[in-house]
mmCIF file of N, CA and C in Angstrom:
data_model
loop_
_atom_site.group_PDB
_atom_site.id
_atom_site.type_symbol
_atom_site.label_atom_id
_atom_site.label_comp_id
_atom_site.label_asym_id
_atom_site.label_seq_id
_atom_site.Cartn_x
_atom_site.Cartn_y
_atom_site.Cartn_z
ATOM 1 N N MET A 1 186.389 104.493 96.365
ATOM 2 C CA MET A 1 184.895 104.054 96.255
ATOM 3 C C MET A 1 184.168 104.585 95.002
ATOM 4 N N PRO A 2 183.326 103.768 94.326
ATOM 5 C CA PRO A 2 182.797 104.446 93.088
ATOM 6 C C PRO A 2 181.517 105.477 93.597
ATOM 7 N N SER A 3 181.298 106.369 92.620
ATOM 8 C CA SER A 3 180.238 107.065 92.992
ATOM 9 C C SER A 3 179.053 106.400 92.864
ATOM 10 N N LEU A 4 177.692 107.188 93.254
ATOM 11 C CA LEU A 4 176.502 106.675 93.387
ATOM 12 C C LEU A 4 175.546 107.700 92.939
ATOM 13 N N GLU A 5 174.610 107.314 91.893
ATOM 14 C CA GLU A 5 173.986 108.489 91.363
ATOM 15 C C GLU A 5 172.513 107.945 91.907
ATOM 16 N N LEU A 6 171.758 108.649 92.312
ATOM 17 C CA LEU A 6 170.286 108.439 92.935
ATOM 18 C C LEU A 6 169.289 109.193 91.964
ATOM 19 N N PRO A 7 168.141 108.576 91.904
ATOM 20 C CA PRO A 7 166.777 109.265 91.249
ATOM 21 C C PRO A 7 166.516 110.697 92.211
ATOM 22 N N LEU A 8 165.988 111.715 91.734
ATOM 23 C CA LEU A 8 165.724 112.637 92.436
ATOM 24 C C LEU A 8 164.267 112.137 93.155
ATOM 25 N N HIS A 9 163.518 111.748 92.385
ATOM 26 C CA HIS A 9 162.267 111.064 93.173
ATOM 27 C C HIS A 9 162.234 109.515 92.919
ATOM 28 N N PRO A 10 162.641 108.859 93.739
ATOM 29 C CA PRO A 10 162.492 107.144 93.735
ATOM 30 C C PRO A 10 160.968 106.685 93.433
ATOM 31 N N SER A 11 160.894 105.941 92.784
ATOM 32 C CA SER A 11 159.745 105.163 92.483
ATOM 33 C C SER A 11 158.992 104.624 94.007
ATOM 34 N N GLU A 12 157.944 104.818 94.155
ATOM 35 C CA GLU A 12 157.279 104.388 95.206
ATOM 36 C C GLU A 12 156.354 103.104 95.295
ATOM 37 N N THR A 13 157.259 102.044 94.898
ATOM 38 C CA THR A 13 156.906 100.732 94.608
ATOM 39 C C THR A 13 157.109 99.908 96.046
ATOM 40 N N VAL A 14 158.277 100.170 96.689
ATOM 41 C CA VAL A 14 158.377 99.452 97.997
ATOM 42 C C VAL A 14 158.733 100.468 98.991
ATOM 43 N N THR A 15 157.852 100.220 99.932
ATOM 44 C CA THR A 15 157.809 100.943 101.010
ATOM 45 C C THR A 15 158.015 100.307 102.353
ATOM 46 N N ALA A 16 158.516 100.846 103.392
ATOM 47 C CA ALA A 16 158.698 100.239 104.671
ATOM 48 C C ALA A 16 158.646 101.110 105.688
ATOM 49 N N SER A 17 158.306 100.571 106.919
ATOM 50 C CA SER A 17 158.173 101.550 108.090
ATOM 51 C C SER A 17 159.638 101.868 108.658
ATOM 52 N N VAL A 18 160.065 102.923 109.115
ATOM 53 C CA VAL A 18 161.384 103.507 109.461
ATOM 54 C C VAL A 18 160.910 104.221 110.857
ATOM 55 N N THR A 19 161.832 104.198 111.565
ATOM 56 C CA THR A 19 161.784 104.945 112.660
ATOM 57 C C THR A 19 162.984 106.121 112.663
ATOM 58 N N VAL A 20 162.524 107.172 112.961
ATOM 59 C CA VAL A 20 163.150 108.530 113.138
ATOM 60 C C VAL A 20 162.956 109.224 114.377
ATOM 61 N N TRP A 21 163.859 109.370 115.092
ATOM 62 C CA TRP A 21 163.886 109.929 116.595
ATOM 63 C C TRP A 21 162.751 109.560 117.273
ATOM 64 N N ASP A 22 162.345 108.060 117.425
ATOM 65 C CA ASP A 22 161.585 107.393 118.309
ATOM 66 C C ASP A 22 160.173 107.577 117.411
ATOM 67 N N ASP A 23 160.051 108.003 116.227
ATOM 68 C CA ASP A 23 158.558 108.068 115.532
ATOM 69 C C ASP A 23 158.660 107.058 114.424
ATOM 70 N N THR A 24 157.716 106.437 114.260
ATOM 71 C CA THR A 24 157.599 105.415 113.096
ATOM 72 C C THR A 24 156.764 106.049 111.915
ATOM 73 N N CYS A 25 157.311 105.870 110.675
ATOM 74 C CA CYS A 25 156.573 106.546 109.806
ATOM 75 C C CYS A 25 156.872 105.617 108.494
ATOM 76 N N SER A 26 156.373 105.859 107.235
ATOM 77 C CA SER A 26 156.314 105.437 105.973
ATOM 78 C C SER A 26 157.518 105.926 105.313
ATOM 79 N N ALA A 27 158.464 105.117 104.565
ATOM 80 C CA ALA A 27 159.311 105.655 103.629
ATOM 81 C C ALA A 27 159.428 104.674 102.388
ATOM 82 N N THR A 28 160.217 105.388 101.389
ATOM 83 C CA THR A 28 160.195 104.196 100.097
ATOM 84 C C THR A 28 161.718 104.037 100.018
ATOM 85 N N TRP A 29 161.794 102.678 99.745
ATOM 86 C CA TRP A 29 163.180 102.034 99.716
ATOM 87 C C TRP A 29 163.859 102.631 98.524
ATOM 88 N N VAL A 30 165.123 102.923 98.458
ATOM 89 C CA VAL A 30 165.768 103.582 97.209
ATOM 90 C C VAL A 30 166.221 102.337 96.367
ATOM 91 N N GLY A 31 166.549 101.372 96.917
ATOM 92 C CA GLY A 31 167.033 100.215 96.139
ATOM 93 C C GLY A 31 168.251 99.507 96.569
ATOM 94 N N GLU A 32 168.472 98.228 96.012
ATOM 95 C CA GLU A 32 169.650 97.422 96.420
ATOM 96 C C GLU A 32 170.891 97.955 96.281
ATOM 97 N N ARG A 33 171.175 98.778 95.047
ATOM 98 C CA ARG A 33 172.351 99.272 94.848
ATOM 99 C C ARG A 33 172.897 100.432 95.669
ATOM 100 N N ALA A 34 171.845 101.260 95.937
ATOM 101 C CA ALA A 34 172.070 102.153 97.114
ATOM 102 C C ALA A 34 172.262 101.639 98.554
ATOM 103 N N ALA A 35 171.726 100.578 98.748
ATOM 104 C CA ALA A 35 171.831 99.919 100.163
ATOM 105 C C ALA A 35 173.217 99.308 100.116
ATOM 106 N N ARG A 36 173.706 98.800 99.222
ATOM 107 C CA ARG A 36 175.094 98.105 99.105
ATOM 108 C C ARG A 36 176.326 99.174 99.226
ATOM 109 N N TRP A 37 175.980 100.410 98.633
ATOM 110 C CA TRP A 37 176.924 101.444 98.533
ATOM 111 C C TRP A 37 176.840 101.916 99.872
ATOM 112 N N PHE A 38 175.833 102.250 100.626
ATOM 113 C CA PHE A 38 176.051 102.911 101.825
ATOM 114 C C PHE A 38 176.385 101.952 103.044
ATOM 115 N N SER A 39 176.012 100.627 102.842
ATOM 116 C CA SER A 39 176.525 99.725 103.710
ATOM 117 C C SER A 39 178.119 99.592 103.707
ATOM 118 N N GLN A 40 178.574 99.557 102.705
ATOM 119 C CA GLN A 40 180.128 99.513 102.162
ATOM 120 C C GLN A 40 180.727 100.783 102.921
ATOM 121 N N PHE A 41 180.449 101.990 102.514
ATOM 122 C CA PHE A 41 180.811 103.254 102.919
ATOM 123 C C PHE A 41 180.747 103.511 104.533
ATOM 124 N N LEU A 42 179.756 102.927 105.173
ATOM 125 C CA LEU A 42 179.428 103.093 106.574
ATOM 126 C C LEU A 42 180.025 102.051 107.378
ATOM 127 N N GLY A 43 180.127 101.028 106.687
ATOM 128 C CA GLY A 43 180.787 99.617 107.529
ATOM 129 C C GLY A 43 179.672 99.006 108.381
ATOM 130 N N ILE A 44 178.287 99.379 108.041
ATOM 131 C CA ILE A 44 177.296 98.608 108.437
ATOM 132 C C ILE A 44 176.218 98.303 107.570
ATOM 133 N N ARG A 45 175.463 97.302 107.998
ATOM 134 C CA ARG A 45 174.371 96.779 107.068
ATOM 135 C C ARG A 45 173.250 97.986 107.345
ATOM 136 N N CYS A 46 172.718 98.591 106.000
ATOM 137 C CA CYS A 46 171.727 99.699 106.009
ATOM 138 C C CYS A 46 171.075 99.787 104.924
ATOM 139 N N SER A 47 170.362 100.506 104.909
ATOM 140 C CA SER A 47 169.284 100.947 103.464
ATOM 141 C C SER A 47 169.109 102.429 103.429
ATOM 142 N N LEU A 48 168.951 102.845 102.175
ATOM 143 C CA LEU A 48 168.745 104.175 102.056
ATOM 144 C C LEU A 48 167.214 104.331 101.588
ATOM 145 N N VAL A 49 166.426 105.287 102.442
ATOM 146 C CA VAL A 49 164.981 105.628 102.133
ATOM 147 C C VAL A 49 164.703 106.868 101.899
ATOM 148 N N HIS A 50 163.845 107.131 101.283
ATOM 149 C CA HIS A 50 163.144 108.472 100.916
ATOM 150 C C HIS A 50 161.790 108.824 101.352
ATOM 151 N N MET A 51 161.704 109.832 101.961
ATOM 152 C CA MET A 51 160.422 110.389 102.623
ATOM 153 C C MET A 51 159.721 111.346 101.820
ATOM 154 N N SER A 52 158.748 110.999 101.013
ATOM 155 C CA SER A 52 158.090 112.094 100.265
ATOM 156 C C SER A 52 156.997 112.662 101.040
ATOM 157 N N LYS A 53 156.415 113.768 100.570
ATOM 158 C CA LYS A 53 155.439 114.689 101.190
ATOM 159 C C LYS A 53 154.261 113.754 101.421
ATOM 160 N N THR A 54 153.873 112.879 100.258
ATOM 161 C CA THR A 54 152.710 111.838 100.313
ATOM 162 C C THR A 54 152.931 110.741 101.401
ATOM 163 N N LEU A 55 153.998 110.572 101.705
ATOM 164 C CA LEU A 55 154.002 109.502 102.557
ATOM 165 C C LEU A 55 153.936 109.737 104.192
ATOM 166 N N SER A 56 154.760 110.941 104.394
ATOM 167 C CA SER A 56 154.826 111.347 105.904
ATOM 168 C C SER A 56 155.011 112.818 105.849
ATOM 169 N N ALA A 57 154.387 113.376 107.077
ATOM 170 C CA ALA A 57 154.673 114.862 107.331
ATOM 171 C C ALA A 57 156.419 114.882 107.727
ATOM 172 N N ARG A 58 156.687 116.235 107.556
ATOM 173 C CA ARG A 58 157.974 116.547 108.044
ATOM 174 C C ARG A 58 158.247 116.155 109.504
ATOM 175 N N LEU A 59 159.272 115.513 109.789
ATOM 176 C CA LEU A 59 159.556 115.425 111.349
ATOM 177 C C LEU A 59 160.714 116.268 111.822
ATOM 178 N N THR A 60 160.842 116.578 112.969
ATOM 179 C CA THR A 60 161.610 117.400 113.593
ATOM 180 C C THR A 60 162.316 116.714 114.861
ATOM 181 N N GLN A 61 163.441 116.759 115.025
ATOM 182 C CA GLN A 61 163.975 116.298 116.430
ATOM 183 C C GLN A 61 163.513 116.961 117.504
ATOM 184 N N PRO A 62 162.829 115.969 118.355
ATOM 185 C CA PRO A 62 162.102 116.494 119.579
ATOM 186 C C PRO A 62 162.728 117.399 120.394
ATOM 187 N N SER A 63 164.092 117.298 120.497
ATOM 188 C CA SER A 63 164.867 118.128 121.354
ATOM 189 C C SER A 63 165.154 119.522 120.688
ATOM 190 N N ARG A 64 164.722 119.677 119.248
ATOM 191 C CA ARG A 64 164.978 120.757 118.701
ATOM 192 C C ARG A 64 163.653 121.650 118.444
ATOM 193 N N ARG A 65 162.639 121.042 118.863
ATOM 194 C CA ARG A 65 161.248 121.696 118.445
ATOM 195 C C ARG A 65 161.292 122.976 119.288
ATOM 196 N N PRO A 66 160.682 124.006 118.726
ATOM 197 C CA PRO A 66 160.629 125.332 119.534
ATOM 198 C C PRO A 66 159.564 125.234 120.776
ATOM 199 N N VAL A 67 159.881 125.755 121.612
ATOM 200 C CA VAL A 67 159.000 125.916 122.800
ATOM 201 C C VAL A 67 158.142 127.088 122.729
ATOM 202 N N ARG A 68 156.870 126.579 122.970
ATOM 203 C CA ARG A 68 155.654 127.512 122.797
ATOM 204 C C ARG A 68 155.190 127.718 124.127
ATOM 205 N N GLY A 69 154.860 128.991 124.585
ATOM 206 C CA GLY A 69 154.218 129.254 125.785
ATOM 207 C C GLY A 69 153.696 130.369 126.088
#
């Protein structure tokens, strides 16, 4: 499989709503080349997105959140 080089900070021109652990947030689409690469590698149709600090706060998996009491 060919290697894939990605920008450290993708252009924020195309955004999409994505779901992470039942939370919906905004993310930047990395591009068609990355989508094709990951789809071929994983064997399912998918896209790669980037979540910058300006688009969304950091998410944690609900089952791994610290218990406060």
